């Protein structure tokens, strides 16, 4: 049912990485997940063609401006989680996907320049809220953060967003080799071998906490359906 859309006009913000990590963790928990690859560069489809994709996770590729709404609606009628990965531009595809979202996640690295790009995504979401006369829950996800230190810059950016009514997820996507490695080797974090990549336990813990917070937020937004 719920549709989770990863959006940010900034290329390299961590959309595709975070989307695949979330999808894999939901699938590992036993849910059927459909990923919609609406980026013409097809990062998710390329990942999915490598070995190790979870059984319960299907990828719909070649989704365009003309087909994105149909693709989302068809998937949402079929599976409990739909995850949409978008390209890093402002396009009709992005606007349409946001209009169908139950939660928009806006990945952003913890710098002021990146936050300005994230703010553009927030403006687009607010436009879509007005255009469609409905609330579109959204939250910033800080990506590529250090597992070891908590920089003040990030805290400052978080509180600035908050002051403007933009929530951010408590969980951050830490800078982890494992999150890069799944795109090289294919498959999921728990499918990687300790000899291939270090820090697997930390990455797994991060992925679990991320998925748990996303599911909790979806429940908050749709109290009736969570019952
Ligand atoms: N949490 C992370 N840890 C390590 N590398 C990351 C992380 N998130 C993204 N990256 C790397 O940053 C680059 C951009 O990430 P990507 O997910 O493709 O961003 P986007 O989809 O927003 O363009 C890629 O090289 C990816 O491997
Ligand atoms: Mg991407």
GROMACS .gro file of C-alpha atoms and ligand atoms in nm:
model
  255
    1UNK     CA    1   0.000   0.000   0.000
    2UNK     CA    2   0.214   0.294   0.111
    3UNK     CA    3   0.426   0.465  -0.150
    4UNK     CA    4   0.761   0.601  -0.039
    5UNK     CA    5   0.925   0.843  -0.280
    6UNK     CA    6   1.291   0.944  -0.266
    7UNK     CA    7   1.328   1.294  -0.405
    8UNK     CA    8   1.595   1.561  -0.423
    9UNK     CA    9   1.709   1.772  -0.717
   10UNK     CA   10   2.066   1.709  -0.607
   11UNK     CA   11   2.247   1.428  -0.785
   12UNK     CA   12   2.454   1.225  -0.541
   13UNK     CA   13   2.236   1.306  -0.239
   14UNK     CA   14   2.193   0.936  -0.167
   15UNK     CA   15   1.847   0.872  -0.314
   16UNK     CA   16   1.918   0.545  -0.496
   17UNK     CA   17   2.142   0.407  -0.222
   18UNK     CA   18   1.895   0.481   0.058
   19UNK     CA   19   1.602   0.356  -0.151
   20UNK     CA   20   1.767   0.020  -0.219
   21UNK     CA   21   1.880  -0.020   0.144
   22UNK     CA   22   1.524   0.047   0.264
   23UNK     CA   23   1.368  -0.186   0.007
   24UNK     CA   24   1.607  -0.469   0.098
   25UNK     CA   25   1.544  -0.429   0.469
   26UNK     CA   26   1.165  -0.432   0.422
   27UNK     CA   27   1.201  -0.744   0.206
   28UNK     CA   28   1.425  -0.904   0.469
   29UNK     CA   29   1.148  -0.843   0.723
   30UNK     CA   30   0.920  -1.046   0.495
   31UNK     CA   31   0.727  -0.774   0.312
   32UNK     CA   32   0.668  -0.773  -0.063
   33UNK     CA   33   0.826  -0.459  -0.208
   34UNK     CA   34   0.809  -0.305  -0.553
   35UNK     CA   35   1.073  -0.054  -0.652
   36UNK     CA   36   0.990   0.184  -0.931
   37UNK     CA   37   1.301   0.298  -1.114
   38UNK     CA   38   1.200   0.633  -1.258
   39UNK     CA   39   1.556   0.753  -1.319
   40UNK     CA   40   1.653   0.735  -1.689
   41UNK     CA   41   2.003   0.629  -1.574
   42UNK     CA   42   1.838   0.320  -1.420
   43UNK     CA   43   2.058   0.274  -1.113
   44UNK     CA   44   1.808   0.049  -0.935
   45UNK     CA   45   1.745  -0.171  -1.240
   46UNK     CA   46   2.118  -0.212  -1.286
   47UNK     CA   47   2.154  -0.317  -0.920
   48UNK     CA   48   1.859  -0.557  -0.956
   49UNK     CA   49   2.017  -0.735  -1.252
   50UNK     CA   50   2.313  -0.840  -1.038
   51UNK     CA   51   2.278  -1.154  -0.826
   52UNK     CA   52   2.127  -1.156  -0.480
   53UNK     CA   53   1.813  -0.946  -0.515
   54UNK     CA   54   1.564  -1.059  -0.246
   55UNK     CA   55   1.280  -1.274  -0.376
   56UNK     CA   56   1.007  -1.047  -0.246
   57UNK     CA   57   1.153  -0.741  -0.417
   58UNK     CA   58   1.058  -0.664  -0.776
   59UNK     CA   59   1.178  -0.371  -0.983
   60UNK     CA   60   0.968  -0.191  -1.242
   61UNK     CA   61   1.199  -0.024  -1.494
   62UNK     CA   62   1.159   0.214  -1.787
   63UNK     CA   63   0.910   0.432  -1.604
   64UNK     CA   64   0.862   0.773  -1.766
   65UNK     CA   65   0.662   1.089  -1.719
   66UNK     CA   66   0.374   0.925  -1.908
   67UNK     CA   67   0.373   0.602  -1.708
   68UNK     CA   68   0.485   0.690  -1.356
   69UNK     CA   69   0.138   0.741  -1.204
   70UNK     CA   70   0.005   0.418  -1.358
   71UNK     CA   71   0.314   0.231  -1.240
   72UNK     CA   72   0.273   0.358  -0.883
   73UNK     CA   73  -0.100   0.287  -0.871
   74UNK     CA   74  -0.063  -0.061  -1.015
   75UNK     CA   75   0.213  -0.149  -0.768
   76UNK     CA   76   0.033   0.006  -0.469
   77UNK     CA   77  -0.272  -0.209  -0.542
   78UNK     CA   78  -0.053  -0.520  -0.542
   79UNK     CA   79   0.213  -0.495  -0.271
   80UNK     CA   80   0.248  -0.354   0.082
   81UNK     CA   81   0.543  -0.125  -0.001
   82UNK     CA   82   0.615   0.078  -0.313
   83UNK     CA   83   0.946   0.263  -0.328
   84UNK     CA   84   1.011   0.515  -0.603
   85UNK     CA   85   1.362   0.622  -0.702
   86UNK     CA   86   1.382   0.945  -0.902
   87UNK     CA   87   1.645   1.128  -1.100
   88UNK     CA   88   1.814   1.432  -0.952
   89UNK     CA   89   1.629   1.700  -1.144
   90UNK     CA   90   1.300   1.882  -1.121
   91UNK     CA   91   1.077   1.716  -1.378
   92UNK     CA   92   0.714   1.624  -1.432
   93UNK     CA   93   0.805   1.267  -1.336
   94UNK     CA   94   0.925   1.391  -0.998
   95UNK     CA   95   0.615   1.607  -0.946
   96UNK     CA   96   0.380   1.321  -1.040
   97UNK     CA   97   0.555   1.074  -0.812
   98UNK     CA   98   0.541   1.319  -0.520
   99UNK     CA   99   0.170   1.370  -0.582
  100UNK     CA  100   0.114   0.998  -0.517
  101UNK     CA  101   0.346   0.965  -0.215
  102UNK     CA  102   0.248   0.861   0.136
  103UNK     CA  103   0.593   0.968   0.248
  104UNK     CA  104   0.857   1.165   0.060
  105UNK     CA  105   1.209   1.112   0.188
  106UNK     CA  106   1.453   1.388   0.096
  107UNK     CA  107   1.811   1.263   0.127
  108UNK     CA  108   2.065   1.532   0.198
  109UNK     CA  109   2.425   1.539   0.304
  110UNK     CA  110   2.485   1.746   0.615
  111UNK     CA  111   2.614   2.064   0.453
  112UNK     CA  112   2.448   2.401   0.399
  113UNK     CA  113   2.482   2.374   0.020
  114UNK     CA  114   2.312   2.036   0.018
  115UNK     CA  115   2.042   2.161   0.254
  116UNK     CA  116   1.959   2.436   0.003
  117UNK     CA  117   1.894   2.166  -0.258
  118UNK     CA  118   1.681   1.972  -0.010
  119UNK     CA  119   1.482   2.291   0.051
  120UNK     CA  120   1.397   2.297  -0.322
  121UNK     CA  121   1.245   1.951  -0.286
  122UNK     CA  122   1.042   2.073   0.011
  123UNK     CA  123   0.909   2.364  -0.197
  124UNK     CA  124   0.802   2.125  -0.472
  125UNK     CA  125   0.625   1.903  -0.216
  126UNK     CA  126   0.439   2.203  -0.076
  127UNK     CA  127   0.331   2.305  -0.428
  128UNK     CA  128   0.199   1.956  -0.486
  129UNK     CA  129   0.016   1.966  -0.153
  130UNK     CA  130  -0.165   2.278  -0.271
  131UNK     CA  131  -0.226   2.149  -0.622
  132UNK     CA  132  -0.380   1.826  -0.497
  133UNK     CA  133  -0.532   1.970  -0.175
  134UNK     CA  134  -0.381   1.697   0.041
  135UNK     CA  135  -0.107   1.663   0.295
  136UNK     CA  136   0.204   1.486   0.170
  137UNK     CA  137   0.413   1.368   0.467
  138UNK     CA  138   0.783   1.425   0.411
  139UNK     CA  139   1.111   1.423   0.600
  140UNK     CA  140   1.475   1.499   0.535
  141UNK     CA  141   1.715   1.204   0.566
  142UNK     CA  142   2.075   1.298   0.640
  143UNK     CA  143   2.307   1.078   0.437
  144UNK     CA  144   2.673   0.987   0.436
  145UNK     CA  145   2.713   1.103   0.795
  146UNK     CA  146   2.994   0.992   1.021
  147UNK     CA  147   2.915   0.702   1.251
  148UNK     CA  148   3.174   0.833   1.495
  149UNK     CA  149   3.120   1.208   1.526
  150UNK     CA  150   2.814   1.430   1.543
  151UNK     CA  151   2.907   1.753   1.364
  152UNK     CA  152   2.750   2.074   1.490
  153UNK     CA  153   2.675   2.179   1.130
  154UNK     CA  154   2.434   1.892   1.096
  155UNK     CA  155   2.255   1.978   1.420
  156UNK     CA  156   2.226   2.337   1.302
  157UNK     CA  157   2.080   2.237   0.964
  158UNK     CA  158   1.839   1.999   1.134
  159UNK     CA  159   1.709   2.273   1.363
  160UNK     CA  160   1.679   2.519   1.071
  161UNK     CA  161   1.462   2.272   0.884
  162UNK     CA  162   1.258   2.217   1.198
  163UNK     CA  163   1.208   2.592   1.238
  164UNK     CA  164   1.055   2.590   0.889
  165UNK     CA  165   0.827   2.301   0.974
  166UNK     CA  166   1.034   2.040   0.791
  167UNK     CA  167   1.092   1.727   0.997
  168UNK     CA  168   1.403   1.516   0.961
  169UNK     CA  169   1.442   1.150   1.041
  170UNK     CA  170   1.628   1.073   1.361
  171UNK     CA  171   1.814   0.794   1.184
  172UNK     CA  172   2.088   0.898   0.945
  173UNK     CA  173   2.241   0.698   0.664
  174UNK     CA  174   2.598   0.673   0.778
  175UNK     CA  175   2.885   0.674   0.531
  176UNK     CA  176   2.938   0.298   0.498
  177UNK     CA  177   3.134   0.095   0.250
  178UNK     CA  178   2.858  -0.170   0.260
  179UNK     CA  179   2.605   0.078   0.120
  180UNK     CA  180   2.832   0.127  -0.182
  181UNK     CA  181   2.928  -0.237  -0.212
  182UNK     CA  182   2.574  -0.366  -0.278
  183UNK     CA  183   2.581  -0.171  -0.605
  184UNK     CA  184   2.909  -0.336  -0.704
  185UNK     CA  185   2.835  -0.692  -0.596
  186UNK     CA  186   2.454  -0.686  -0.615
  187UNK     CA  187   2.217  -0.816  -0.350
  188UNK     CA  188   2.172  -0.700   0.007
  189UNK     CA  189   2.391  -0.598   0.299
  190UNK     CA  190   2.329  -0.925   0.481
  191UNK     CA  191   2.427  -1.104   0.159
  192UNK     CA  192   2.774  -0.943   0.163
  193UNK     CA  193   3.060  -1.139   0.313
  194UNK     CA  194   3.278  -1.002   0.588
  195UNK     CA  195   3.582  -1.069   0.366
  196UNK     CA  196   3.436  -0.847   0.093
  197UNK     CA  197   3.351  -0.544   0.304
  198UNK     CA  198   3.413  -0.431   0.661
  199UNK     CA  199   3.163  -0.281   0.903
  200UNK     CA  200   2.876  -0.505   0.801
  201UNK     CA  201   2.723  -0.518   1.149
  202UNK     CA  202   2.712  -0.140   1.172
  203UNK     CA  203   2.560  -0.109   0.826
  204UNK     CA  204   2.297  -0.371   0.906
  205UNK     CA  205   2.208  -0.197   1.230
  206UNK     CA  206   2.178   0.134   1.044
  207UNK     CA  207   1.953  -0.022   0.776
  208UNK     CA  208   1.725  -0.179   1.038
  209UNK     CA  209   1.689   0.145   1.232
  210UNK     CA  210   1.615   0.334   0.909
  211UNK     CA  211   1.340   0.094   0.802
  212UNK     CA  212   1.191   0.089   1.153
  213UNK     CA  213   1.166   0.468   1.163
  214UNK     CA  214   1.012   0.484   0.813
  215UNK     CA  215   0.749   0.223   0.905
  216UNK     CA  216   0.671   0.411   1.229
  217UNK     CA  217   0.625   0.735   1.034
  218UNK     CA  218   0.395   0.569   0.784
  219UNK     CA  219   0.186   0.436   1.074
  220UNK     CA  220   0.166   0.786   1.223
  221UNK     CA  221   0.049   0.925   0.891
  222UNK     CA  222  -0.210   0.652   0.833
  223UNK     CA  223  -0.340   0.556   1.178
  224UNK     CA  224  -0.646   0.378   1.040
  225UNK     CA  225  -0.445   0.145   0.818
  226UNK     CA  226  -0.195   0.058   1.088
  227UNK     CA  227  -0.466  -0.094   1.307
  228LIG     N1  228   2.529   0.604   0.307
  228LIG     C1  229   2.624   0.600   0.213
  228LIG     N2  230   2.746   0.546   0.241
  228LIG     C2  231   2.843   0.542   0.149
  228LIG     N3  232   2.830   0.587   0.023
  228LIG     C3  233   2.711   0.641  -0.013
  228LIG     C4  234   2.602   0.650   0.079
  228LIG     N4  235   2.497   0.707   0.014
  228LIG     C5  236   2.539   0.733  -0.111
  228LIG     N5  237   2.667   0.694  -0.129
  228LIG     C6  238   2.749   0.710  -0.251
  228LIG     O1  239   2.730   0.841  -0.300
  228LIG     C7  240   2.711   0.843  -0.439
  228LIG     C8  241   2.574   0.899  -0.473
  228LIG     O2  242   2.474   0.819  -0.415
  228LIG     P1  243   2.337   0.788  -0.490
  228LIG     O3  244   2.259   0.701  -0.400
  228LIG     O4  245   2.361   0.741  -0.628
  228LIG     O5  246   2.273   0.935  -0.495
  228LIG     P2  247   2.150   0.987  -0.585
  228LIG     O6  248   2.065   0.871  -0.618
  228LIG     O7  249   2.082   1.088  -0.497
  228LIG     O8  250   2.212   1.052  -0.706
  228LIG     C9  251   2.730   0.700  -0.485
  228LIG     O9  252   2.863   0.684  -0.526
  228LIG    C10  253   2.702   0.618  -0.361
  228LIG    O10  254   2.774   0.498  -0.361
  229LIG    MG1  255   1.998   0.805  -0.799
   0.00000   0.00000   0.00000
